[in-house]
Each structure stands twice: as C-alpha cells, then as structure tokens.
Short mmCIF file of C-alpha atoms in Angstrom, two decimals:
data_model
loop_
_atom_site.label_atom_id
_atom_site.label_comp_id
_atom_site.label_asym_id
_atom_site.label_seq_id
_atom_site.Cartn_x
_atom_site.Cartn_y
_atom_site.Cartn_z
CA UNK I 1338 -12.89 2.35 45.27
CA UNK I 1339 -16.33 4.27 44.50
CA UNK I 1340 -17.75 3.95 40.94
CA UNK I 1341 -17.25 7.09 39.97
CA UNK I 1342 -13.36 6.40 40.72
CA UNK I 1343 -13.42 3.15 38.80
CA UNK I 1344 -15.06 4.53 35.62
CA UNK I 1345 -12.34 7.16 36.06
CA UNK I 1346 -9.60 4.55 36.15
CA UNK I 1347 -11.16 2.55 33.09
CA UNK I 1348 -11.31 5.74 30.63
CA UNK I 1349 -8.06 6.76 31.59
CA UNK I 1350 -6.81 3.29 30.29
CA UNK I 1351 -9.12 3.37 26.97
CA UNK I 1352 -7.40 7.41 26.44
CA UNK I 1353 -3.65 5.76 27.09
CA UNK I 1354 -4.60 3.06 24.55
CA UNK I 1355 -6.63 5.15 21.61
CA UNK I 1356 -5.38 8.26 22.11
CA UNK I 1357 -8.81 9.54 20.91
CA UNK I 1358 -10.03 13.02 23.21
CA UNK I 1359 -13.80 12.41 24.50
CA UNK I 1360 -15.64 13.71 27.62
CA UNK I 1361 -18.34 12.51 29.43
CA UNK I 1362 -21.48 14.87 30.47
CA UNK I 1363 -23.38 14.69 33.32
CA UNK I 1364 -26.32 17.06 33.63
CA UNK I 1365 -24.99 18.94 30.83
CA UNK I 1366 -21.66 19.68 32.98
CA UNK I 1367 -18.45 17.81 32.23
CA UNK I 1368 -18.22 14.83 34.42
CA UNK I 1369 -15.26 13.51 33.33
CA UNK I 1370 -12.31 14.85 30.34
CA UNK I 1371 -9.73 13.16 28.09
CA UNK I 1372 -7.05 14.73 28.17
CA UNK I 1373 -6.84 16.69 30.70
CA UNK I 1374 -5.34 19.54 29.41
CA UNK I 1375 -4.93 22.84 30.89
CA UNK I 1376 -6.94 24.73 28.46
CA UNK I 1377 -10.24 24.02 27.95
CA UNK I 1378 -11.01 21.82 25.12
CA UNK I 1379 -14.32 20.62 25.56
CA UNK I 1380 -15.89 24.54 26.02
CA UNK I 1381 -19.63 24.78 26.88
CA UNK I 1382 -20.55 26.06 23.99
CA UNK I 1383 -18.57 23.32 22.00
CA UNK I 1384 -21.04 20.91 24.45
CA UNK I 1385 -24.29 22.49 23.89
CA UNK I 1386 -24.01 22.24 20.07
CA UNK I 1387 -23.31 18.72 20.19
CA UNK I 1388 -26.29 18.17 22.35
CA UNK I 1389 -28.23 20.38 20.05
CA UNK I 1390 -26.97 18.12 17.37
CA UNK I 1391 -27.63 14.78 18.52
CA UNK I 1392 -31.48 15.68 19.72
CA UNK I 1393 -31.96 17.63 16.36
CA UNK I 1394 -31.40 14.38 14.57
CA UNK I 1395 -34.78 12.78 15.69
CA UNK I 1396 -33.54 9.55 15.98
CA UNK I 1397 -34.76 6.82 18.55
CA UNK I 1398 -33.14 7.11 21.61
CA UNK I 1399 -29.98 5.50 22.55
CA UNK I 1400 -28.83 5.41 19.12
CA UNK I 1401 -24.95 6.52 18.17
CA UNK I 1402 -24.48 8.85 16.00
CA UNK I 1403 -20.22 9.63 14.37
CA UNK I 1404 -20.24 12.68 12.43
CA UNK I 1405 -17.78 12.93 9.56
CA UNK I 1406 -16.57 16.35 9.65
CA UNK I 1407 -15.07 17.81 6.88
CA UNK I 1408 -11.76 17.65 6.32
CA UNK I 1409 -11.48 13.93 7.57
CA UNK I 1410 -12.72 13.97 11.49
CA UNK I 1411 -14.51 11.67 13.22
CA UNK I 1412 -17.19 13.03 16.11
CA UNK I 1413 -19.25 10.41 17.82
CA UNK I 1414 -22.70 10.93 19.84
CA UNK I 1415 -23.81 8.67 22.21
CA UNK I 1416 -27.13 9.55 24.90
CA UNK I 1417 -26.75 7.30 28.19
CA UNK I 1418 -29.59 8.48 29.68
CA UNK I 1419 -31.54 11.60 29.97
CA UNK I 1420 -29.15 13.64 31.62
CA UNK I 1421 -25.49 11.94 30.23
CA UNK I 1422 -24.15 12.09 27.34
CA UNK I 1423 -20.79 10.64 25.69
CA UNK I 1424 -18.84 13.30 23.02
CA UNK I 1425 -16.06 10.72 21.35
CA UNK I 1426 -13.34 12.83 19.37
CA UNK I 1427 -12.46 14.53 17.33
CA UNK I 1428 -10.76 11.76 15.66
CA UNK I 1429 -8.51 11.96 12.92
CA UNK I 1430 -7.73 9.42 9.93
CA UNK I 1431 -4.78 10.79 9.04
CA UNK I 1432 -2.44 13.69 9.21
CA UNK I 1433 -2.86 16.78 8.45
CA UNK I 1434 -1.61 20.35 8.89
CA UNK I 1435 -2.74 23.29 10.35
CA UNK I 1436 -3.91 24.47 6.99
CA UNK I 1437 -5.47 21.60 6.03
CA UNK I 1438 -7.61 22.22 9.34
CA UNK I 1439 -7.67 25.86 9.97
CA UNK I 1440 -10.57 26.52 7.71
CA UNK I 1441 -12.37 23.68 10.08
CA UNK I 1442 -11.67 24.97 13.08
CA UNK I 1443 -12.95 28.03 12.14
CA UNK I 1444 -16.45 27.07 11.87
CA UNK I 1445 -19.13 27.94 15.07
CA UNK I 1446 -18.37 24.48 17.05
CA UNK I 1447 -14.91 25.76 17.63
CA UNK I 1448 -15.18 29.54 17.77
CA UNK I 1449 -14.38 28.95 21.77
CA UNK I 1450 -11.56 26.35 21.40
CA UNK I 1451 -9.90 26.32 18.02
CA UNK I 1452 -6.22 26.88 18.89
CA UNK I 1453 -6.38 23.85 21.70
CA UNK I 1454 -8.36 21.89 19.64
CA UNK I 1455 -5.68 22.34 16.38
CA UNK I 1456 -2.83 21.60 18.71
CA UNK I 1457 -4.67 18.82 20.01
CA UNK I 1458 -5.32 17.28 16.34
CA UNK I 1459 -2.00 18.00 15.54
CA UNK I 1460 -0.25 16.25 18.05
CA UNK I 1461 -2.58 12.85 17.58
CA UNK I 1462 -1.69 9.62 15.93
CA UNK I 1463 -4.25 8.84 13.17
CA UNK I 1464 -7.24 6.14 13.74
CA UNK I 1465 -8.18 4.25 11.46
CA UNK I 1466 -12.27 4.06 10.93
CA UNK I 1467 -12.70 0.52 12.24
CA UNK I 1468 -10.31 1.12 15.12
CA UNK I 1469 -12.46 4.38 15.91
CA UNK I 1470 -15.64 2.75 15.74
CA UNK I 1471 -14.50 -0.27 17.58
CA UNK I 1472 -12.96 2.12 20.69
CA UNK I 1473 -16.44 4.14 20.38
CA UNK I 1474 -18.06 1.26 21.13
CA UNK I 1475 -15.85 0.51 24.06
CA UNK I 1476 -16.21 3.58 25.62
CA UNK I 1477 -20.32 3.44 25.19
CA UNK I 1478 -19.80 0.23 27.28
CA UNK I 1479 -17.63 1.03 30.25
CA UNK I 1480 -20.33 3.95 31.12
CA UNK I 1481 -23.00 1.79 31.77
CA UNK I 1482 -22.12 -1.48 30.38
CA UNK I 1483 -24.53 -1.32 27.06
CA UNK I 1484 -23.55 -3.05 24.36
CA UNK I 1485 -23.44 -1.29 21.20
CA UNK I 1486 -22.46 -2.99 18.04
CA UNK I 1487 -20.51 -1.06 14.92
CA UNK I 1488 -23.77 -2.01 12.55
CA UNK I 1489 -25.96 -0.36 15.35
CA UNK I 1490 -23.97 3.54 14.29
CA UNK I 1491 -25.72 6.04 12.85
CA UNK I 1492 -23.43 7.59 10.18
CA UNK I 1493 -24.15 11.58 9.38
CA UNK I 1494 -23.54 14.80 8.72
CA UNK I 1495 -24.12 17.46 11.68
CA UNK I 1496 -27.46 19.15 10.54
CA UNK I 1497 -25.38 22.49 11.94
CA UNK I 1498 -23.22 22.59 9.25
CA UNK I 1499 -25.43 21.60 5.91
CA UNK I 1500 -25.77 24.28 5.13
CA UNK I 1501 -22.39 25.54 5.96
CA UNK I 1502 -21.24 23.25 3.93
CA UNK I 1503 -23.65 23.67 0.71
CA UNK I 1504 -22.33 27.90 1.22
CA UNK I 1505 -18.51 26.03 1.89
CA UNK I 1506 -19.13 23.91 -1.39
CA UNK I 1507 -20.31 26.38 -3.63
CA UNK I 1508 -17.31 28.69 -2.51
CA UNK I 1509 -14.82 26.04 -3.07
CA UNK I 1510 -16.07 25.21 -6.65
CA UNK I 1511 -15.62 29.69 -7.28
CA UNK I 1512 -12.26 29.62 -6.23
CA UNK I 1513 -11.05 26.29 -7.99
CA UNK I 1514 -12.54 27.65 -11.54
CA UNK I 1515 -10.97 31.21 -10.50
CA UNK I 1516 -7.87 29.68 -9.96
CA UNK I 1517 -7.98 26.72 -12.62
CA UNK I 1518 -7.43 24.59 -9.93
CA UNK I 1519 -10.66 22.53 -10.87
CA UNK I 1520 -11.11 18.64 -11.37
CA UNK I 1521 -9.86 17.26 -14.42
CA UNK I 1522 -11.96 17.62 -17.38
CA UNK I 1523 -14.39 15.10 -18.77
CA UNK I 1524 -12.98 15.15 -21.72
CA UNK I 1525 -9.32 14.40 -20.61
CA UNK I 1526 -11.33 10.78 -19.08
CA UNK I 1527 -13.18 10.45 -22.00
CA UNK I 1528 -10.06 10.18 -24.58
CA UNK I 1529 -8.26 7.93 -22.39
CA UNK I 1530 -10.87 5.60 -22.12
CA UNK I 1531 -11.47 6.25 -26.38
CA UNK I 1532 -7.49 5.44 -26.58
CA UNK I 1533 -8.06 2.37 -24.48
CA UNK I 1534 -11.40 1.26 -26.31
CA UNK I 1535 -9.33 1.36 -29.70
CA UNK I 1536 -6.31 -0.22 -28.27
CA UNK I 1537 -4.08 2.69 -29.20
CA UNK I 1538 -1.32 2.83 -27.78
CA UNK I 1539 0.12 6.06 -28.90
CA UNK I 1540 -3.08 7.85 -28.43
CA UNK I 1541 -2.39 7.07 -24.82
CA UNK I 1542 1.56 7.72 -24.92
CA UNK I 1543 0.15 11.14 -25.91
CA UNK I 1544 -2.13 11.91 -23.33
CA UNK I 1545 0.24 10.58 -20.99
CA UNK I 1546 2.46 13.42 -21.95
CA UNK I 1547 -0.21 16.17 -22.34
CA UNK I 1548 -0.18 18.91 -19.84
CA UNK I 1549 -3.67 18.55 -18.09
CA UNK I 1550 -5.44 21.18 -16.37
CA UNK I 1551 -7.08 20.60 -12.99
CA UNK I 1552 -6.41 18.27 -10.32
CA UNK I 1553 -7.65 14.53 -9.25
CA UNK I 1554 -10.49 14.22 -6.89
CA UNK I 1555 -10.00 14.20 -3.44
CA UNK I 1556 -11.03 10.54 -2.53
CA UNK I 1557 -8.94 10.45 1.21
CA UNK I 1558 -7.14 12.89 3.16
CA UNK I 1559 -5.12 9.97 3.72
CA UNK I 1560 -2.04 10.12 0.82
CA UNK I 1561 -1.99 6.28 0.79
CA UNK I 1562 -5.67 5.78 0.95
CA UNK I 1563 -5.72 8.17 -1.59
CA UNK I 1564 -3.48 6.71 -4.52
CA UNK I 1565 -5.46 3.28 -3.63
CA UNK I 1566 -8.34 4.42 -3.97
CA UNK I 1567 -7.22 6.19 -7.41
CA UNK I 1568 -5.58 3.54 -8.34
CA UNK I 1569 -9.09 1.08 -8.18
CA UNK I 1570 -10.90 3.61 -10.08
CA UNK I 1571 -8.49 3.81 -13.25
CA UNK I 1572 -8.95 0.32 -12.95
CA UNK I 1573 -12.57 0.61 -13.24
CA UNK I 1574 -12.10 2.43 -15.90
CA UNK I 1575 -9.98 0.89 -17.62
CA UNK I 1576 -11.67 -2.65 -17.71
CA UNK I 1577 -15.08 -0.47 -18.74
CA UNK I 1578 -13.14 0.42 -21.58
CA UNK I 1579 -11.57 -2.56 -22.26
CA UNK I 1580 -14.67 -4.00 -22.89
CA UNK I 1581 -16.09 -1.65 -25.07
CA UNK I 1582 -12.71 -2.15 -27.43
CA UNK I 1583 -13.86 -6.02 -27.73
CA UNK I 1584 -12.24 -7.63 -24.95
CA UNK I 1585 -13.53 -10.54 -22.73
CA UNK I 1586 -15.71 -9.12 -20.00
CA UNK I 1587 -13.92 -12.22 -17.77
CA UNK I 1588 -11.09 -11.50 -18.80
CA UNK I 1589 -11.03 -7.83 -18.50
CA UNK I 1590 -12.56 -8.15 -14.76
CA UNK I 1591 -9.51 -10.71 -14.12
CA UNK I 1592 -7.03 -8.54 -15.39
CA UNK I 1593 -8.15 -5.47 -13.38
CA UNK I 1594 -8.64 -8.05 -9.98
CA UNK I 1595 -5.06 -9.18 -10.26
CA UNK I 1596 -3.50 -5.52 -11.10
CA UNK I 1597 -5.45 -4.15 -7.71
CA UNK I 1598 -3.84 -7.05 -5.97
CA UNK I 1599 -0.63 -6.05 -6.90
CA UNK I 1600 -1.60 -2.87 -6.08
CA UNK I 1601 -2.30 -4.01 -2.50
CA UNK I 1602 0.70 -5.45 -1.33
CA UNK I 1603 2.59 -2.00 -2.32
CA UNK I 1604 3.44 0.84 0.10
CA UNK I 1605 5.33 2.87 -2.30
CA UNK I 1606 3.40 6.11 -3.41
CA UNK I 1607 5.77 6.15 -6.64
CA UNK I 1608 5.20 2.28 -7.32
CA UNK I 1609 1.76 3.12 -6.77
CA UNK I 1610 1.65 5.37 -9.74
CA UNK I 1611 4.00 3.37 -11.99
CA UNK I 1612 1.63 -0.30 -11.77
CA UNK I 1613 -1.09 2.39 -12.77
CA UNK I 1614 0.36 3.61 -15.55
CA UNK I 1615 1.81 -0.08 -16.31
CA UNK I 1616 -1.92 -1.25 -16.23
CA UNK I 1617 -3.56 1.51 -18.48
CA UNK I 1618 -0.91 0.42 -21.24
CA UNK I 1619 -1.57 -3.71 -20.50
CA UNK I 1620 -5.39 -2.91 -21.00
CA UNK I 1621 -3.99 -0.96 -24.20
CA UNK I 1622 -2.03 -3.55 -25.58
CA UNK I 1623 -4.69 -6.67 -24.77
CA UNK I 1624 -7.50 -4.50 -27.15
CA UNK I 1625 -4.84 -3.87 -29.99
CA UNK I 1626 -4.24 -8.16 -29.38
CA UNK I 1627 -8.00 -8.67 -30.53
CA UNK I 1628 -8.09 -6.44 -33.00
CA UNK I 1629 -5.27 -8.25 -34.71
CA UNK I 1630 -6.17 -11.53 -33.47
CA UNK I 1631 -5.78 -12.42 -37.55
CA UNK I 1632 -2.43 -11.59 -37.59
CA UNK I 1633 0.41 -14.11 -36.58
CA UNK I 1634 2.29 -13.96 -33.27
CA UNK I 1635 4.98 -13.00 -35.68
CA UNK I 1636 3.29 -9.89 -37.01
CA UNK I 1637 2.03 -9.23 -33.76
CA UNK I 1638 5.19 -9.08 -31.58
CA UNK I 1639 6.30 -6.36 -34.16
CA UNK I 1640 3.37 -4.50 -33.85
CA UNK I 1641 3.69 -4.47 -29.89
CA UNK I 1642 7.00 -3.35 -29.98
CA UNK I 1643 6.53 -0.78 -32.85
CA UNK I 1644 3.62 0.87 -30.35
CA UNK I 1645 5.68 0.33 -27.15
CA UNK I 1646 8.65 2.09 -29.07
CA UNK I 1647 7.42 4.95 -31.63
CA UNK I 1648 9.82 8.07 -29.39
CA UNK I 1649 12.50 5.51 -30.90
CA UNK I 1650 14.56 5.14 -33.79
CA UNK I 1651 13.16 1.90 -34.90
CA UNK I 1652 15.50 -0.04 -36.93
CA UNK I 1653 14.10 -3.93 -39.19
CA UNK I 1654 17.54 -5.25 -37.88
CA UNK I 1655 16.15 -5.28 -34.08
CA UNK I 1656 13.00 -6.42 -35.35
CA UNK I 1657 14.29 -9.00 -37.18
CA UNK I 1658 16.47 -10.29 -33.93
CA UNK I 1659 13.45 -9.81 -31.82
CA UNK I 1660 11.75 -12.32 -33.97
CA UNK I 1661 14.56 -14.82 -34.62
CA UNK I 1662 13.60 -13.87 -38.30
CA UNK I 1663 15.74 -12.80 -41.14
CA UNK I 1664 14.95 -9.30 -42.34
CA UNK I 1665 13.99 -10.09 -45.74
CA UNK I 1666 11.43 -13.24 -44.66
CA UNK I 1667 9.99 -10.93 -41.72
CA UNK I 1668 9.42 -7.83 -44.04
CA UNK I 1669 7.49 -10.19 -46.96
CA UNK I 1670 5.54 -12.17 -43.57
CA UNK I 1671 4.65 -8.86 -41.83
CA UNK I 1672 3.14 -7.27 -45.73
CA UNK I 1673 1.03 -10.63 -46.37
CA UNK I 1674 -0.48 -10.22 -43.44
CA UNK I 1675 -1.15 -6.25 -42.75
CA UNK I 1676 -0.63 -5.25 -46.26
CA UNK I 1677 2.08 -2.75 -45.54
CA UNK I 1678 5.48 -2.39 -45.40
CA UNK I 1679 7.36 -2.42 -42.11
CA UNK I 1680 8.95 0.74 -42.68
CA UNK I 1681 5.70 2.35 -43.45
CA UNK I 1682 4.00 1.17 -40.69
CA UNK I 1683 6.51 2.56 -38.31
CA UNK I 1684 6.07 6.14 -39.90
CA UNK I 1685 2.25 5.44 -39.62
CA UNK I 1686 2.49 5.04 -35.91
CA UNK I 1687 4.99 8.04 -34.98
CA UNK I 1688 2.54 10.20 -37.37
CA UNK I 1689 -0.55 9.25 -34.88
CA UNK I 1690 1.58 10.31 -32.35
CA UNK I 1691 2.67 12.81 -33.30
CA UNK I 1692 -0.80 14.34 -34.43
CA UNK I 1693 -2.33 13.71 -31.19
CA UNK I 1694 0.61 15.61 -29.48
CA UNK I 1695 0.11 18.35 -31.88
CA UNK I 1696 -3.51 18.86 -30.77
CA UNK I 1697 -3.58 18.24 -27.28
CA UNK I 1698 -0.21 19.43 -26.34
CA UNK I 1699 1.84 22.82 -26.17
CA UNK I 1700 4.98 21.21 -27.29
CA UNK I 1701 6.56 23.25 -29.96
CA UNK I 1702 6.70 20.85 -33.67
CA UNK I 1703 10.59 20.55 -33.18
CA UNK I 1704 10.20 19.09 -29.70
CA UNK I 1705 8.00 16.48 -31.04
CA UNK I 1706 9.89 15.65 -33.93
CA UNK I 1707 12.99 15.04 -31.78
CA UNK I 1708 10.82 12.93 -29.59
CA UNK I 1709 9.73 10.48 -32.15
CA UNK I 1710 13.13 9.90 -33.32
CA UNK I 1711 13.06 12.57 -36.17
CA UNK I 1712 16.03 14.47 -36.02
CA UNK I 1713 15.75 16.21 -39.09
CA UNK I 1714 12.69 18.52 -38.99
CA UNK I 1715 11.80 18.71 -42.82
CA UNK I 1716 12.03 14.74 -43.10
CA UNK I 1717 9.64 14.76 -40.37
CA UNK I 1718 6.85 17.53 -41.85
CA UNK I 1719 7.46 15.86 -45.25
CA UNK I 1720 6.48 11.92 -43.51
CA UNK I 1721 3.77 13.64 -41.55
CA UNK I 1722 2.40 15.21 -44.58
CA UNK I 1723 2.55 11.93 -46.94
CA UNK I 1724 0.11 10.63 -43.97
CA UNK I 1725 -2.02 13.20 -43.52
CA UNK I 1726 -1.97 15.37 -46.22
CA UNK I 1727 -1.66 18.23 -44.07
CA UNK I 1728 1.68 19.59 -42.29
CA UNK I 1729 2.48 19.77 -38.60
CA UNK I 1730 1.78 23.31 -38.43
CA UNK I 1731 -1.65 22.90 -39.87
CA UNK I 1732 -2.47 20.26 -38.21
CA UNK I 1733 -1.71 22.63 -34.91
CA UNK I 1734 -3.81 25.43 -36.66
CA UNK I 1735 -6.99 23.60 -37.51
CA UNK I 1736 -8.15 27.31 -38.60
CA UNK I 1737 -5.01 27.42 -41.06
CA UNK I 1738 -5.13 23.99 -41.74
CA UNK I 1739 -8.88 24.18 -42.55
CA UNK I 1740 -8.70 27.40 -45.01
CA UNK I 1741 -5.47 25.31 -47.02
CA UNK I 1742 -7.99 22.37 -47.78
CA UNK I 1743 -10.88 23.96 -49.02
CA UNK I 1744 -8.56 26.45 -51.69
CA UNK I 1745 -6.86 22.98 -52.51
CA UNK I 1746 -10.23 21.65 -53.09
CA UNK I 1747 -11.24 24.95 -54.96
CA UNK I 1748 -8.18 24.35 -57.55
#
C-alpha cells in the first residue's frame, strides 16, 4: 500500500470516529475530502478564503489556528508545508437549526456551498471543544507525523469577518431595541443584588414575580451549557452581594462553591432553574440571619417563616406550634426582643411586598391583595395605608401620590 493510500485509510478512520468534515490541500487543489459527499462541500472559493485567512494572520509558520465562528462553529487552520494545507470543520458544539445557522451560512465563505454545508451541520453530532481540539491535533499528526499540542492553538476570529461582524453586531443590537428583545436591564440586576444586600426577602419574592423586559445573555448555544453557565454567574452575584449585606466573605464563597456543586451533578434544565432560585433566597435569608444575629433563635425562626410565607394567611397558632411555644409566651418573647407585635410585624412584611409589587409590577391592586392573603380589598388599602401613609393606588401613581402629600402638608 502507497502512502498516499495509507493516509487515505487513516483519515477515513479519524472521519468514522469524530464525525468532524475536513479536507486536505495539496497545491491549493483538494487532495483528499471528508465526507465524500456528492455535492461539493469544500468549493474553491470556500478554500481560497481560508488560505487567505490563515496567511493574513501573520503568524509564525506552522502554527494552528481554530476559528470560532459565530453562531458556535469551530474552523481549524493548520499549514504542513508550503504547498499543503489542513481545513478541520466546521465543527459544531451543539445543535442547532437551520435558523439558528442560516444567517451564517449566508456570509461570503459559504456563498458557493451553503445548502450542503447546512445539511451537513445539521446532520452532525455535536463536539465538544476539548474533543475537537484533541481530534485537530490528531489529524495535524497523521499528515506528516508533527506533533502539535492543544496549548500550541492559536485561538481567533477570521480577520474576513471583523468587520462583518462589528456591521452584524451593531445590526443585532437595532433590531433587539426595535423589538424590545434587548438584555435585561441594569437596573433589574441591580435591585436583586440591593434585595440580597439587605436580606429582604420580599423585595426579592417581588422581583421574582415582576414581568421583566429583555432576555438573558447568550453565554452557549449549548441549552445545558447555557443554564450552567447562568447558573455560576447568579452565583457570583449573589455571594458579591452577600457580602456587601454583612456576611462572611468565607462563608459566602462556601456557600456559592457548594450550591454550583449541586448544580453540577444536575441534568435537569427545570432543576437547574429551581436550585437557582433556591440559592438567591438562601443568600437572602443568611443576610436577614446577621442582621438579627441579636435576636433569639426563637424570634428568628418566626421571622424566617413570616418572610418565606407573606402570599399566606399567617396565623400565631402555627407560629406558636412551629416554635413548641405557647402563643401568649411567644407573642411577649418575640416584642422584647423586636419591639413589635407579631401581628404587626406580619402586616409590615406583606405591606413591603406589596409596595414593591405595586411599583415594579403591572398587577392590578386586587390581584395583589389576594396574593398576600388579603381577601378583603378595603382591609388591605386601610393596613397598607397605616404603614405607609399613602394608599395602594398612590403608591402606583407616584404623580398622584406625590400631589396628595404636599396639599396634606399644605393643611
């Protein structure tokens, strides 16, 4: 068997065992193709650029280059020698549909070949980026037998499309503010991590159930990869925050390490989300637990379940039986120590509630009322006014609300 045969025969079994597409170039022709499909998938054109590409880059020679092509591809480079080359992929990382890659394929690398190359994505079984690397690698060696180790890659953009994707960019960022569709504001971030800080726990029921405009960032194509990756950063977050509020920067780190460990051993999406939202609340909770750290476990067990509770009717009876207390000694302990009554401080936390629905939700005043346990709507305004000293509806028209005071204050 020639060499030309064997190579043959030893990139046929890399292609059966990666399933990544590649060709090799000799002379600037193809030499060799995987697949070998009937269409033409590696076009001249598609060829040329790459070449153009790799030499454009400057680089010493003998370097490999992988590309990460927008949206989630992997291309790799590689120069043998003067005259052959090595084009690796497209790879992909996960799946994806047509429109997720149509507006790819649509770009001047693929103006020869972008049906065969979409069916060709389409049909593949994603790579992960140390398997693609790793078979890369391999298939640098069995040219030529030069060794090529993953630290040795040059990771890039394709100069070609900079500024394709700087014109791509600034479209994308039109259309998303056209259509709303934009990242999540600042300020949504911002009181979460305030409502976290200050170890309020209905602050953060409420912006839990606040309609939020925009979308999360787009950290993997990957759905999985995504929510993990989400999922570290509201941990982040959330530990940042935790801090601020007063809480043990050991601690805090700690809490957030064993949450993403948790996290880790999960494959459910939904379960994903839940230990998120679980976490956000624990962070919550541990900030309120040092800001009381004068009151009693007692006191402080009430309080806990109070904030865990207020869309509730909240009764002293199931306090009392929560605490192994009678009602009378837990409702003189619990005023020694906070200085109000029980029953007070259960309004006092619904009211917070409910005021931070009121502004940063469209829930209509009824809906919230029901949802704190207030069935009867003028016992509700009259509580939320005692707190206050405004009613729901001003409180939802800071412009009403506003012009009320100051003739109050004028009388």
């Amino acid at each position: 068997m020639g060499r030309d045969a064997e190579r043959k025969e030893r990139y046929e079994r890399l292609f059966g065992a990666v399933n990544i597409p590649f060709c090799i170039l000799e002379e600037g022709r193809i030499a060799l193709q995987f697949p070998g499909l009937e269409e033409e998938l590696f076009t001249k054109r598609f060829t040329e650029i790459c070449l153009w590409d790799l030499k454009a880059q400057g680089l010493k020679p003998n370097t490999p280059v992988v590309h990460f092509l927008k949206p989630g591809f992997f291309l790799g480079l590689y120069q043998f020698s003067r005259k052959a080359h090595l084009i690796f992929g497209p790879s992909i990382p996960g799946r994806y549909s047509w429109t997720d890659i149509a507006p790819w394929l649509d770009s001047a690398l693929y103006t020869d070949n972008s049906r065969a190359m979409g069916r060709l994505l389409l049909s593949l079984e994603p790579v992960s980026a140390a398997k693609y690397i790793n078979s890369f690698c391999l298939a640098v060696y069995l040219y030529d037998g030069c060794m090529v180790r993953p630290e040795d890659i040059y990771m890039k953009q394709p100069l070609l499309f900079q500024t394709e994707t700087r014109g791509s960019l600034a479209s994308y960022i039109v259309e998303s503010r056209e259509s709303f569709g934009f990242h999540t504001p600042q300020s949504y971030e911002n009181q979460m991590s305030e409502a976290i800080r200050q170890g309020k726990t209905g602050m953060l029921k409420a912006l839990m159930h606040q309609p939020v405009t925009g979308r999360l960032g787009v950290l993997s194509f990957n759905p999985e990869r995504q929510a993990r990756y989400m999922f570290a950063t509201v941990a982040s977050v959330a530990a940042r925050s935790a801090m601020r509020g007063g809480m043990n920067y050991e601690a805090a780190c700690s809490m957030a390490d064993i949450y993403c460990q948790r996290m880790d051993s999960m494959t459910d999406l939904n379960k994903i989300e839940e230990l998120s939202v679980q976490m956000l609340f624990d962070f919550c909770q541990e900030v309120a637990r040092k800001k009381h750290s004068n009151y009693s476990y007692l006191v402080q067990t009430c309080c806990d379940y109070i904030q865990k509770h207020t869309h509730e009717k909240i009764y002293l009876r199931d306090l009392a039986e929560l605490c192994n207390y009678s009602e009378r000694r837990l409702s003189k302990k619990f005023y020694q120590e906070t200085g109000i009554r029980i029953v007070d401080y259960i309004h006092r936390e619904k009211m917070e509630e409910a005021r931070l629905l009121l502004q940063h939700s469209n829930y209509a005043i009824n809906e919230i009322g029901s949802f704190l346990g207030y069935g009867n709507q003028s016992y509700f305004t009259r509580k939320f006014k005692e707190i206050y000293g405004e009613t729901p509806f001003e409180i939802r028209r800071p412009q009403v609300g506003s012009r009320r005071k100051k003739e109050r204050e004028a009388r």
